[in-house]
Amino acid sequence: MLDGDTESEPLLGHKDQGPRQNVRRFLTQRVDVHHAPLNLLVCCFLVGLIDAASYNTWSVFMSMQTGNTIFLALSTAQLPAGSDSFKWARSGISILSMMIGSFIAGRAYAAVGLTRRSTLIVSFLLQALCICIAAILVQTDAVPETNATEKIVLVAIPFLAAQSGAQVATAKSLGFNELPTTVLTSTYNDLASDTKVLAWDNPKRDRRVASVVMMMLGAIAGAWLVKGTGTFTTVLWLGAVAKVLLAFSWLLFPAEPER
């Protein structure tokens, strides 16, 4: 073999890593979170959607833990009158599961960097997976929709509450405290106490108002879907698909500008 031919031969086992490196670089980029509130507002819609349906089905919230805390307290006096005696367990499991979801997500974000494109994609895909598991449990009748007092219901609740906790941790870690995506009490208070609430240029006010509207629309959609289909499953699959779309939407976000 001629020297020239030898020099033109690639080294044994060497392959062009250009495209692979580009993909890896793209996925590990920190995204510009300037437009992240759009995704978080969709999350507000999903909270309203799922919580309206879960309360109608099992008399428990998956995201709004203030309500569950009151339910837990009322159950110590066996109130409201006529309510089932197992409501305390559903409320308590939901609260605990949401805290676990937030704990895991918060530590994971601190370890790997939240604003990495791959981190956000994986986070939302895992949230979607949790909703899918709950949807499968309900659709296969492993967990009943019609009898909230059955203990097996406690198997599905942790998946829905934990993914909600991860969602809250995402919103907080991204720095949009005005969009917690699950609570409206503080949002109403912040709107009312904002001294610039009537100012023309007030992005935080705009995001707060939008979060209220989106959660309300989600709850209305959840109510009518359950009424129209007679099942919780449709809402869950819709929520799972939406989370998958949100996950891949991070691919469209531009990279964070270099400083």
PDB file of C-alpha atoms in Angstrom:
ATOM      1  CA  MET A   1       0.000   0.000   0.000  1.00  0.00           C
ATOM      2  CA  LEU A   2       1.369   3.442  -0.895  1.00  0.00           C
ATOM      3  CA  ASP A   3       2.145   5.990   1.804  1.00  0.00           C
ATOM      4  CA  GLY A   4      -0.386   8.404   0.321  1.00  0.00           C
ATOM      5  CA  ASP A   5      -3.103   5.780   0.574  1.00  0.00           C
ATOM      6  CA  THR A   6      -2.106   5.025   4.149  1.00  0.00           C
ATOM      7  CA  GLU A   7      -2.375   8.654   5.137  1.00  0.00           C
ATOM      8  CA  SER A   8      -5.807   8.964   3.579  1.00  0.00           C
ATOM      9  CA  GLU A   9      -7.154   5.911   5.463  1.00  0.00           C
ATOM     10  CA  PRO A  10      -9.083   6.703   8.660  1.00  0.00           C
ATOM     11  CA  LEU A  11      -7.612   5.345  11.875  1.00  0.00           C
ATOM     12  CA  LEU A  12      -8.964   1.965  12.940  1.00  0.00           C
ATOM     13  CA  GLY A  13     -12.237   2.405  14.798  1.00  0.00           C
ATOM     14  CA  HIS A  14     -12.331   6.140  14.155  1.00  0.00           C
ATOM     15  CA  LYS A  15     -15.646   7.558  13.008  1.00  0.00           C
ATOM     16  CA  ASP A  16     -16.833  11.031  12.271  1.00  0.00           C
ATOM     17  CA  GLN A  17     -18.317  12.233  15.552  1.00  0.00           C
ATOM     18  CA  GLY A  18     -19.426  15.608  14.219  1.00  0.00           C
ATOM     19  CA  PRO A  19     -23.215  15.036  14.075  1.00  0.00           C
ATOM     20  CA  ARG A  20     -23.231  13.173  17.377  1.00  0.00           C
ATOM     21  CA  GLN A  21     -21.257  15.899  19.075  1.00  0.00           C
ATOM     22  CA  ASN A  22     -23.598  18.515  17.662  1.00  0.00           C
ATOM     23  CA  VAL A  23     -26.631  16.684  19.029  1.00  0.00           C
ATOM     24  CA  ARG A  24     -24.984  16.269  22.411  1.00  0.00           C
ATOM     25  CA  ARG A  25     -23.988  19.917  22.477  1.00  0.00           C
ATOM     26  CA  PHE A  26     -27.533  20.924  21.528  1.00  0.00           C
ATOM     27  CA  LEU A  27     -29.123  18.805  24.265  1.00  0.00           C
ATOM     28  CA  THR A  28     -26.739  20.010  26.972  1.00  0.00           C
ATOM     29  CA  GLN A  29     -27.181  23.678  26.098  1.00  0.00           C
ATOM     30  CA  ARG A  30     -28.802  25.913  28.650  1.00  0.00           C
ATOM     31  CA  VAL A  31     -32.008  27.221  27.143  1.00  0.00           C
ATOM     32  CA  ASP A  32     -33.117  30.818  27.183  1.00  0.00           C
ATOM     33  CA  VAL A  33     -36.004  30.752  29.664  1.00  0.00           C
ATOM     34  CA  HIS A  34     -37.433  34.059  28.468  1.00  0.00           C
ATOM     35  CA  HIS A  35     -40.384  32.234  26.896  1.00  0.00           C
ATOM     36  CA  ALA A  36     -40.654  29.524  29.576  1.00  0.00           C
ATOM     37  CA  PRO A  37     -43.821  31.128  31.057  1.00  0.00           C
ATOM     38  CA  LEU A  38     -45.703  29.876  27.988  1.00  0.00           C
ATOM     39  CA  ASN A  39     -44.998  26.289  29.031  1.00  0.00           C
ATOM     40  CA  LEU A  40     -45.780  27.047  32.657  1.00  0.00           C
ATOM     41  CA  LEU A  41     -49.143  28.527  31.703  1.00  0.00           C
ATOM     42  CA  VAL A  42     -49.993  25.271  29.934  1.00  0.00           C
ATOM     43  CA  CYS A  43     -49.067  23.558  33.202  1.00  0.00           C
ATOM     44  CA  CYS A  44     -51.589  25.815  34.981  1.00  0.00           C
ATOM     45  CA  PHE A  45     -54.232  24.609  32.544  1.00  0.00           C
ATOM     46  CA  LEU A  46     -53.301  20.974  33.232  1.00  0.00           C
ATOM     47  CA  VAL A  47     -53.529  21.514  36.999  1.00  0.00           C
ATOM     48  CA  GLY A  48     -57.060  22.814  36.626  1.00  0.00           C
ATOM     49  CA  LEU A  49     -57.907  19.991  34.226  1.00  0.00           C
ATOM     50  CA  ILE A  50     -56.667  17.139  36.425  1.00  0.00           C
ATOM     51  CA  ASP A  51     -57.664  18.575  39.789  1.00  0.00           C
ATOM     52  CA  ALA A  52     -61.242  19.232  38.693  1.00  0.00           C
ATOM     53  CA  ALA A  53     -61.540  15.657  37.466  1.00  0.00           C
ATOM     54  CA  SER A  54     -59.758  14.081  40.443  1.00  0.00           C
ATOM     55  CA  TYR A  55     -61.899  15.949  42.967  1.00  0.00           C
ATOM     56  CA  ASN A  56     -65.060  14.933  41.134  1.00  0.00           C
ATOM     57  CA  THR A  57     -63.884  11.312  40.994  1.00  0.00           C
ATOM     58  CA  TRP A  58     -62.038  10.728  44.280  1.00  0.00           C
ATOM     59  CA  SER A  59     -62.773  13.886  46.340  1.00  0.00           C
ATOM     60  CA  VAL A  60     -59.090  14.772  46.517  1.00  0.00           C
ATOM     61  CA  PHE A  61     -56.812  17.262  44.786  1.00  0.00           C
ATOM     62  CA  MET A  62     -53.585  16.218  43.116  1.00  0.00           C
ATOM     63  CA  SER A  63     -51.997  19.672  43.116  1.00  0.00           C
ATOM     64  CA  MET A  64     -53.875  22.096  45.363  1.00  0.00           C
ATOM     65  CA  GLN A  65     -52.622  20.871  48.708  1.00  0.00           C
ATOM     66  CA  THR A  66     -54.201  23.690  50.745  1.00  0.00           C
ATOM     67  CA  GLY A  67     -57.555  22.062  50.090  1.00  0.00           C
ATOM     68  CA  ASN A  68     -56.192  18.632  50.985  1.00  0.00           C
ATOM     69  CA  THR A  69     -54.764  20.008  54.235  1.00  0.00           C
ATOM     70  CA  ILE A  70     -58.217  21.295  55.219  1.00  0.00           C
ATOM     71  CA  PHE A  71     -59.767  17.932  54.273  1.00  0.00           C
ATOM     72  CA  LEU A  72     -57.177  16.211  56.457  1.00  0.00           C
ATOM     73  CA  ALA A  73     -57.990  18.495  59.388  1.00  0.00           C
ATOM     74  CA  LEU A  74     -61.760  18.102  58.984  1.00  0.00           C
ATOM     75  CA  SER A  75     -61.439  14.335  58.944  1.00  0.00           C
ATOM     76  CA  THR A  76     -60.138  14.386  62.545  1.00  0.00           C
ATOM     77  CA  ALA A  77     -63.678  15.431  63.557  1.00  0.00           C
ATOM     78  CA  GLN A  78     -65.313  13.188  60.946  1.00  0.00           C
ATOM     79  CA  LEU A  79     -66.505  16.198  59.008  1.00  0.00           C
ATOM     80  CA  PRO A  80     -68.156  17.102  56.694  1.00  0.00           C
ATOM     81  CA  ALA A  81     -71.079  15.035  57.917  1.00  0.00           C
ATOM     82  CA  GLY A  82     -71.712  12.131  55.619  1.00  0.00           C
ATOM     83  CA  SER A  83     -68.240  12.147  54.035  1.00  0.00           C
ATOM     84  CA  ASP A  84     -66.394   8.855  53.811  1.00  0.00           C
ATOM     85  CA  SER A  85     -63.980   7.939  56.581  1.00  0.00           C
ATOM     86  CA  PHE A  86     -61.152   7.260  54.134  1.00  0.00           C
ATOM     87  CA  LYS A  87     -60.816  10.812  52.867  1.00  0.00           C
ATOM     88  CA  TRP A  88     -57.983  11.581  55.304  1.00  0.00           C
ATOM     89  CA  ALA A  89     -55.828   8.878  53.703  1.00  0.00           C
ATOM     90  CA  ARG A  90     -56.342  10.165  50.170  1.00  0.00           C
ATOM     91  CA  SER A  91     -55.562  13.728  51.236  1.00  0.00           C
ATOM     92  CA  GLY A  92     -52.531  12.715  53.278  1.00  0.00           C
ATOM     93  CA  ILE A  93     -51.076  10.519  50.524  1.00  0.00           C
ATOM     94  CA  SER A  94     -51.523  13.333  47.992  1.00  0.00           C
ATOM     95  CA  ILE A  95     -49.718  15.852  50.212  1.00  0.00           C
ATOM     96  CA  LEU A  96     -46.864  13.461  50.979  1.00  0.00           C
ATOM     97  CA  SER A  97     -46.474  12.388  47.355  1.00  0.00           C
ATOM     98  CA  MET A  98     -46.334  15.956  46.107  1.00  0.00           C
ATOM     99  CA  MET A  99     -43.628  16.762  48.638  1.00  0.00           C
ATOM    100  CA  ILE A 100     -41.636  13.719  47.527  1.00  0.00           C
ATOM    101  CA  GLY A 101     -41.957  14.773  43.882  1.00  0.00           C
ATOM    102  CA  SER A 102     -40.751  18.271  44.727  1.00  0.00           C
ATOM    103  CA  PHE A 103     -37.898  16.903  46.843  1.00  0.00           C
ATOM    104  CA  ILE A 104     -36.608  14.601  44.111  1.00  0.00           C
ATOM    105  CA  ALA A 105     -36.975  17.182  41.335  1.00  0.00           C
ATOM    106  CA  GLY A 106     -35.347  19.940  43.360  1.00  0.00           C
ATOM    107  CA  ARG A 107     -32.304  17.823  44.195  1.00  0.00           C
ATOM    108  CA  ALA A 108     -32.016  16.572  40.629  1.00  0.00           C
ATOM    109  CA  TYR A 109     -32.145  20.097  39.226  1.00  0.00           C
ATOM    110  CA  ALA A 110     -29.475  21.259  41.671  1.00  0.00           C
ATOM    111  CA  ALA A 111     -27.232  18.366  40.668  1.00  0.00           C
ATOM    112  CA  VAL A 112     -27.481  18.491  36.866  1.00  0.00           C
ATOM    113  CA  GLY A 113     -28.636  22.045  36.101  1.00  0.00           C
ATOM    114  CA  LEU A 114     -32.286  22.785  35.478  1.00  0.00           C
ATOM    115  CA  THR A 115     -32.008  24.947  32.384  1.00  0.00           C
ATOM    116  CA  ARG A 116     -30.192  22.310  30.377  1.00  0.00           C
ATOM    117  CA  ARG A 117     -32.391  21.336  27.465  1.00  0.00           C
ATOM    118  CA  SER A 118     -32.023  17.619  28.204  1.00  0.00           C
ATOM    119  CA  THR A 119     -32.910  18.119  31.880  1.00  0.00           C
ATOM    120  CA  LEU A 120     -36.166  19.863  31.059  1.00  0.00           C
ATOM    121  CA  ILE A 121     -37.086  17.282  28.427  1.00  0.00           C
ATOM    122  CA  VAL A 122     -36.450  14.345  30.753  1.00  0.00           C
ATOM    123  CA  SER A 123     -38.293  16.047  33.617  1.00  0.00           C
ATOM    124  CA  PHE A 124     -41.462  16.586  31.601  1.00  0.00           C
ATOM    125  CA  LEU A 125     -41.284  13.108  30.073  1.00  0.00           C
ATOM    126  CA  LEU A 126     -41.106  11.607  33.559  1.00  0.00           C
ATOM    127  CA  GLN A 127     -44.089  13.722  34.596  1.00  0.00           C
ATOM    128  CA  ALA A 128     -45.957  12.430  31.537  1.00  0.00           C
ATOM    129  CA  LEU A 129     -44.990   8.860  32.464  1.00  0.00           C
ATOM    130  CA  CYS A 130     -46.472   9.299  35.933  1.00  0.00           C
ATOM    131  CA  ILE A 131     -49.782  10.451  34.445  1.00  0.00           C
ATOM    132  CA  CYS A 132     -49.691   7.549  31.954  1.00  0.00           C
ATOM    133  CA  ILE A 133     -49.272   5.029  34.776  1.00  0.00           C
ATOM    134  CA  ALA A 134     -52.266   6.498  36.610  1.00  0.00           C
ATOM    135  CA  ALA A 135     -54.298   6.498  33.377  1.00  0.00           C
ATOM    136  CA  ILE A 136     -53.488   2.829  32.743  1.00  0.00           C
ATOM    137  CA  LEU A 137     -54.430   1.892  36.308  1.00  0.00           C
ATOM    138  CA  VAL A 138     -57.789   3.601  35.929  1.00  0.00           C
ATOM    139  CA  GLN A 139     -58.510   2.444  32.376  1.00  0.00           C
ATOM    140  CA  THR A 140     -57.807  -1.207  33.221  1.00  0.00           C
ATOM    141  CA  ASP A 141     -60.037  -0.945  36.308  1.00  0.00           C
ATOM    142  CA  ALA A 142     -57.114  -1.811  38.548  1.00  0.00           C
ATOM    143  CA  VAL A 143     -58.089   1.403  40.320  1.00  0.00           C
ATOM    144  CA  PRO A 144     -61.845   2.127  40.367  1.00  0.00           C
ATOM    145  CA  GLU A 145     -63.335   5.458  39.366  1.00  0.00           C
ATOM    146  CA  THR A 146     -66.690   4.897  41.000  1.00  0.00           C
ATOM    147  CA  ASN A 147     -65.670   4.036  44.557  1.00  0.00           C
ATOM    148  CA  ALA A 148     -63.182   6.439  46.133  1.00  0.00           C
ATOM    149  CA  THR A 149     -63.353   4.595  49.463  1.00  0.00           C
ATOM    150  CA  GLU A 150     -61.494   1.556  48.142  1.00  0.00           C
ATOM    151  CA  LYS A 151     -57.907   1.478  49.402  1.00  0.00           C
ATOM    152  CA  ILE A 152     -56.536   0.604  45.958  1.00  0.00           C
ATOM    153  CA  VAL A 153     -57.222   4.227  44.945  1.00  0.00           C
ATOM    154  CA  LEU A 154     -54.160   5.130  47.011  1.00  0.00           C
ATOM    155  CA  VAL A 155     -52.000   3.384  44.394  1.00  0.00           C
ATOM    156  CA  ALA A 156     -52.831   5.909  41.659  1.00  0.00           C
ATOM    157  CA  ILE A 157     -52.761   9.114  43.703  1.00  0.00           C
ATOM    158  CA  PRO A 158     -48.970   9.198  44.307  1.00  0.00           C
ATOM    159  CA  PHE A 159     -48.165   9.234  40.587  1.00  0.00           C
ATOM    160  CA  LEU A 160     -50.403  12.230  39.903  1.00  0.00           C
ATOM    161  CA  ALA A 161     -49.397  14.185  42.998  1.00  0.00           C
ATOM    162  CA  ALA A 162     -45.663  13.502  42.600  1.00  0.00           C
ATOM    163  CA  GLN A 163     -45.584  14.753  39.015  1.00  0.00           C
ATOM    164  CA  SER A 164     -47.371  17.879  40.181  1.00  0.00           C
ATOM    165  CA  GLY A 165     -44.692  18.388  42.817  1.00  0.00           C
ATOM    166  CA  ALA A 166     -41.991  18.094  40.150  1.00  0.00           C
ATOM    167  CA  GLN A 167     -43.872  20.656  38.074  1.00  0.00           C
ATOM    168  CA  VAL A 168     -43.905  23.152  40.951  1.00  0.00           C
ATOM    169  CA  ALA A 169     -40.201  22.595  41.556  1.00  0.00           C
ATOM    170  CA  THR A 170     -39.599  23.330  37.874  1.00  0.00           C
ATOM    171  CA  ALA A 171     -41.495  26.617  37.962  1.00  0.00           C
ATOM    172  CA  LYS A 172     -39.746  27.745  41.141  1.00  0.00           C
ATOM    173  CA  SER A 173     -36.304  26.718  39.906  1.00  0.00           C
ATOM    174  CA  LEU A 174     -36.811  28.582  36.641  1.00  0.00           C
ATOM    175  CA  GLY A 175     -37.287  31.730  38.711  1.00  0.00           C
ATOM    176  CA  PHE A 176     -40.937  32.453  37.922  1.00  0.00           C
ATOM    177  CA  ASN A 177     -42.314  32.674  41.454  1.00  0.00           C
ATOM    178  CA  GLU A 178     -45.408  34.428  40.118  1.00  0.00           C
ATOM    179  CA  LEU A 179     -46.234  31.193  38.269  1.00  0.00           C
ATOM    180  CA  PRO A 180     -46.189  28.419  40.897  1.00  0.00           C
ATOM    181  CA  THR A 181     -48.647  26.583  38.571  1.00  0.00           C
ATOM    182  CA  THR A 182     -50.659  25.083  41.440  1.00  0.00           C
ATOM    183  CA  VAL A 183     -51.807  27.740  43.900  1.00  0.00           C
ATOM    184  CA  LEU A 184     -53.998  30.755  43.261  1.00  0.00           C
ATOM    185  CA  THR A 185     -54.400  32.167  46.771  1.00  0.00           C
ATOM    186  CA  SER A 186     -50.974  33.816  46.693  1.00  0.00           C
ATOM    187  CA  THR A 187     -51.578  34.839  43.094  1.00  0.00           C
ATOM    188  CA  TYR A 188     -54.778  36.688  44.005  1.00  0.00           C
ATOM    189  CA  ASN A 189     -53.013  38.326  46.941  1.00  0.00           C
ATOM    190  CA  ASP A 190     -50.028  39.380  44.834  1.00  0.00           C
ATOM    191  CA  LEU A 191     -52.335  40.885  42.225  1.00  0.00           C
ATOM    192  CA  ALA A 192     -54.284  42.848  44.800  1.00  0.00           C
ATOM    193  CA  SER A 193     -51.198  44.107  46.656  1.00  0.00           C
ATOM    194  CA  ASP A 194     -49.222  45.026  43.533  1.00  0.00           C
ATOM    195  CA  THR A 195     -48.823  48.805  43.578  1.00  0.00           C
ATOM    196  CA  LYS A 196     -48.247  48.732  39.816  1.00  0.00           C
ATOM    197  CA  VAL A 197     -51.195  46.504  39.020  1.00  0.00           C
ATOM    198  CA  LEU A 198     -52.653  49.106  36.640  1.00  0.00           C
ATOM    199  CA  ALA A 199     -49.347  49.934  34.971  1.00  0.00           C
ATOM    200  CA  TRP A 200     -49.200  49.360  31.232  1.00  0.00           C
ATOM    201  CA  ASP A 201     -45.941  47.407  31.356  1.00  0.00           C
ATOM    202  CA  ASN A 202     -46.113  44.836  34.145  1.00  0.00           C
ATOM    203  CA  PRO A 203     -45.047  41.326  32.984  1.00  0.00           C
ATOM    204  CA  LYS A 204     -45.476  39.699  36.392  1.00  0.00           C
ATOM    205  CA  ARG A 205     -49.046  40.968  36.661  1.00  0.00           C
ATOM    206  CA  ASP A 206     -49.759  39.712  33.163  1.00  0.00           C
ATOM    207  CA  ARG A 207     -48.416  36.260  33.990  1.00  0.00           C
ATOM    208  CA  ARG A 208     -50.429  36.111  37.219  1.00  0.00           C
ATOM    209  CA  VAL A 209     -53.661  37.036  35.437  1.00  0.00           C
ATOM    210  CA  ALA A 210     -52.912  34.521  32.694  1.00  0.00           C
ATOM    211  CA  SER A 211     -52.304  31.770  35.266  1.00  0.00           C
ATOM    212  CA  VAL A 212     -55.721  32.385  36.831  1.00  0.00           C
ATOM    213  CA  VAL A 213     -57.409  32.292  33.444  1.00  0.00           C
ATOM    214  CA  MET A 214     -55.574  29.150  32.333  1.00  0.00           C
ATOM    215  CA  MET A 215     -56.311  27.253  35.540  1.00  0.00           C
ATOM    216  CA  MET A 216     -59.954  28.233  35.350  1.00  0.00           C
ATOM    217  CA  LEU A 217     -60.171  27.133  31.722  1.00  0.00           C
ATOM    218  CA  GLY A 218     -58.478  23.855  32.599  1.00  0.00           C
ATOM    219  CA  ALA A 219     -60.924  23.188  35.418  1.00  0.00           C
ATOM    220  CA  ILE A 220     -63.877  23.982  33.161  1.00  0.00           C
ATOM    221  CA  ALA A 221     -62.477  21.648  30.501  1.00  0.00           C
ATOM    222  CA  GLY A 222     -61.937  18.902  33.081  1.00  0.00           C
ATOM    223  CA  ALA A 223     -65.471  19.255  34.409  1.00  0.00           C
ATOM    224  CA  TRP A 224     -67.080  19.066  30.985  1.00  0.00           C
ATOM    225  CA  LEU A 225     -64.857  16.214  29.816  1.00  0.00           C
ATOM    226  CA  VAL A 226     -65.812  14.119  32.837  1.00  0.00           C
ATOM    227  CA  LYS A 227     -69.459  15.018  32.409  1.00  0.00           C
ATOM    228  CA  GLY A 228     -69.391  14.301  28.681  1.00  0.00           C
ATOM    229  CA  THR A 229     -67.375  11.076  28.717  1.00  0.00           C
ATOM    230  CA  GLY A 230     -68.317   9.834  32.151  1.00  0.00           C
ATOM    231  CA  THR A 231     -64.722   8.864  32.840  1.00  0.00           C
ATOM    232  CA  PHE A 232     -61.566  10.240  34.446  1.00  0.00           C
ATOM    233  CA  THR A 233     -59.372   8.396  31.935  1.00  0.00           C
ATOM    234  CA  THR A 234     -59.885  10.854  29.082  1.00  0.00           C
ATOM    235  CA  VAL A 235     -58.607  13.699  31.239  1.00  0.00           C
ATOM    236  CA  LEU A 236     -55.550  11.714  32.287  1.00  0.00           C
ATOM    237  CA  TRP A 237     -54.569  10.756  28.736  1.00  0.00           C
ATOM    238  CA  LEU A 238     -55.039  14.345  27.622  1.00  0.00           C
ATOM    239  CA  GLY A 239     -52.770  15.483  30.457  1.00  0.00           C
ATOM    240  CA  ALA A 240     -50.136  12.889  29.561  1.00  0.00           C
ATOM    241  CA  VAL A 241     -50.097  13.870  25.882  1.00  0.00           C
ATOM    242  CA  ALA A 242     -49.832  17.540  26.813  1.00  0.00           C
ATOM    243  CA  LYS A 243     -46.830  16.833  29.056  1.00  0.00           C
ATOM    244  CA  VAL A 244     -45.092  14.936  26.246  1.00  0.00           C
ATOM    245  CA  LEU A 245     -45.654  17.860  23.890  1.00  0.00           C
ATOM    246  CA  LEU A 246     -44.323  20.239  26.529  1.00  0.00           C
ATOM    247  CA  ALA A 247     -41.254  18.038  26.925  1.00  0.00           C
ATOM    248  CA  PHE A 248     -40.354  18.199  23.259  1.00  0.00           C
ATOM    249  CA  SER A 249     -41.241  21.872  23.009  1.00  0.00           C
ATOM    250  CA  TRP A 250     -37.970  22.589  24.825  1.00  0.00           C
ATOM    251  CA  LEU A 251     -36.238  21.551  21.613  1.00  0.00           C
ATOM    252  CA  LEU A 252     -37.623  24.732  20.034  1.00  0.00           C
ATOM    253  CA  PHE A 253     -36.232  27.064  22.671  1.00  0.00           C
ATOM    254  CA  PRO A 254     -33.136  29.043  21.687  1.00  0.00           C
ATOM    255  CA  ALA A 255     -29.944  28.585  23.643  1.00  0.00           C
ATOM    256  CA  GLU A 256     -29.106  30.967  26.441  1.00  0.00           C
ATOM    257  CA  PRO A 257     -27.055  33.874  25.065  1.00  0.00           C
ATOM    258  CA  GLU A 258     -23.363  33.654  25.838  1.00  0.00           C
ATOM    259  CA  ARG A 259     -22.139  36.221  28.357  1.00  0.00           C
TER     260      ARG A 259
END
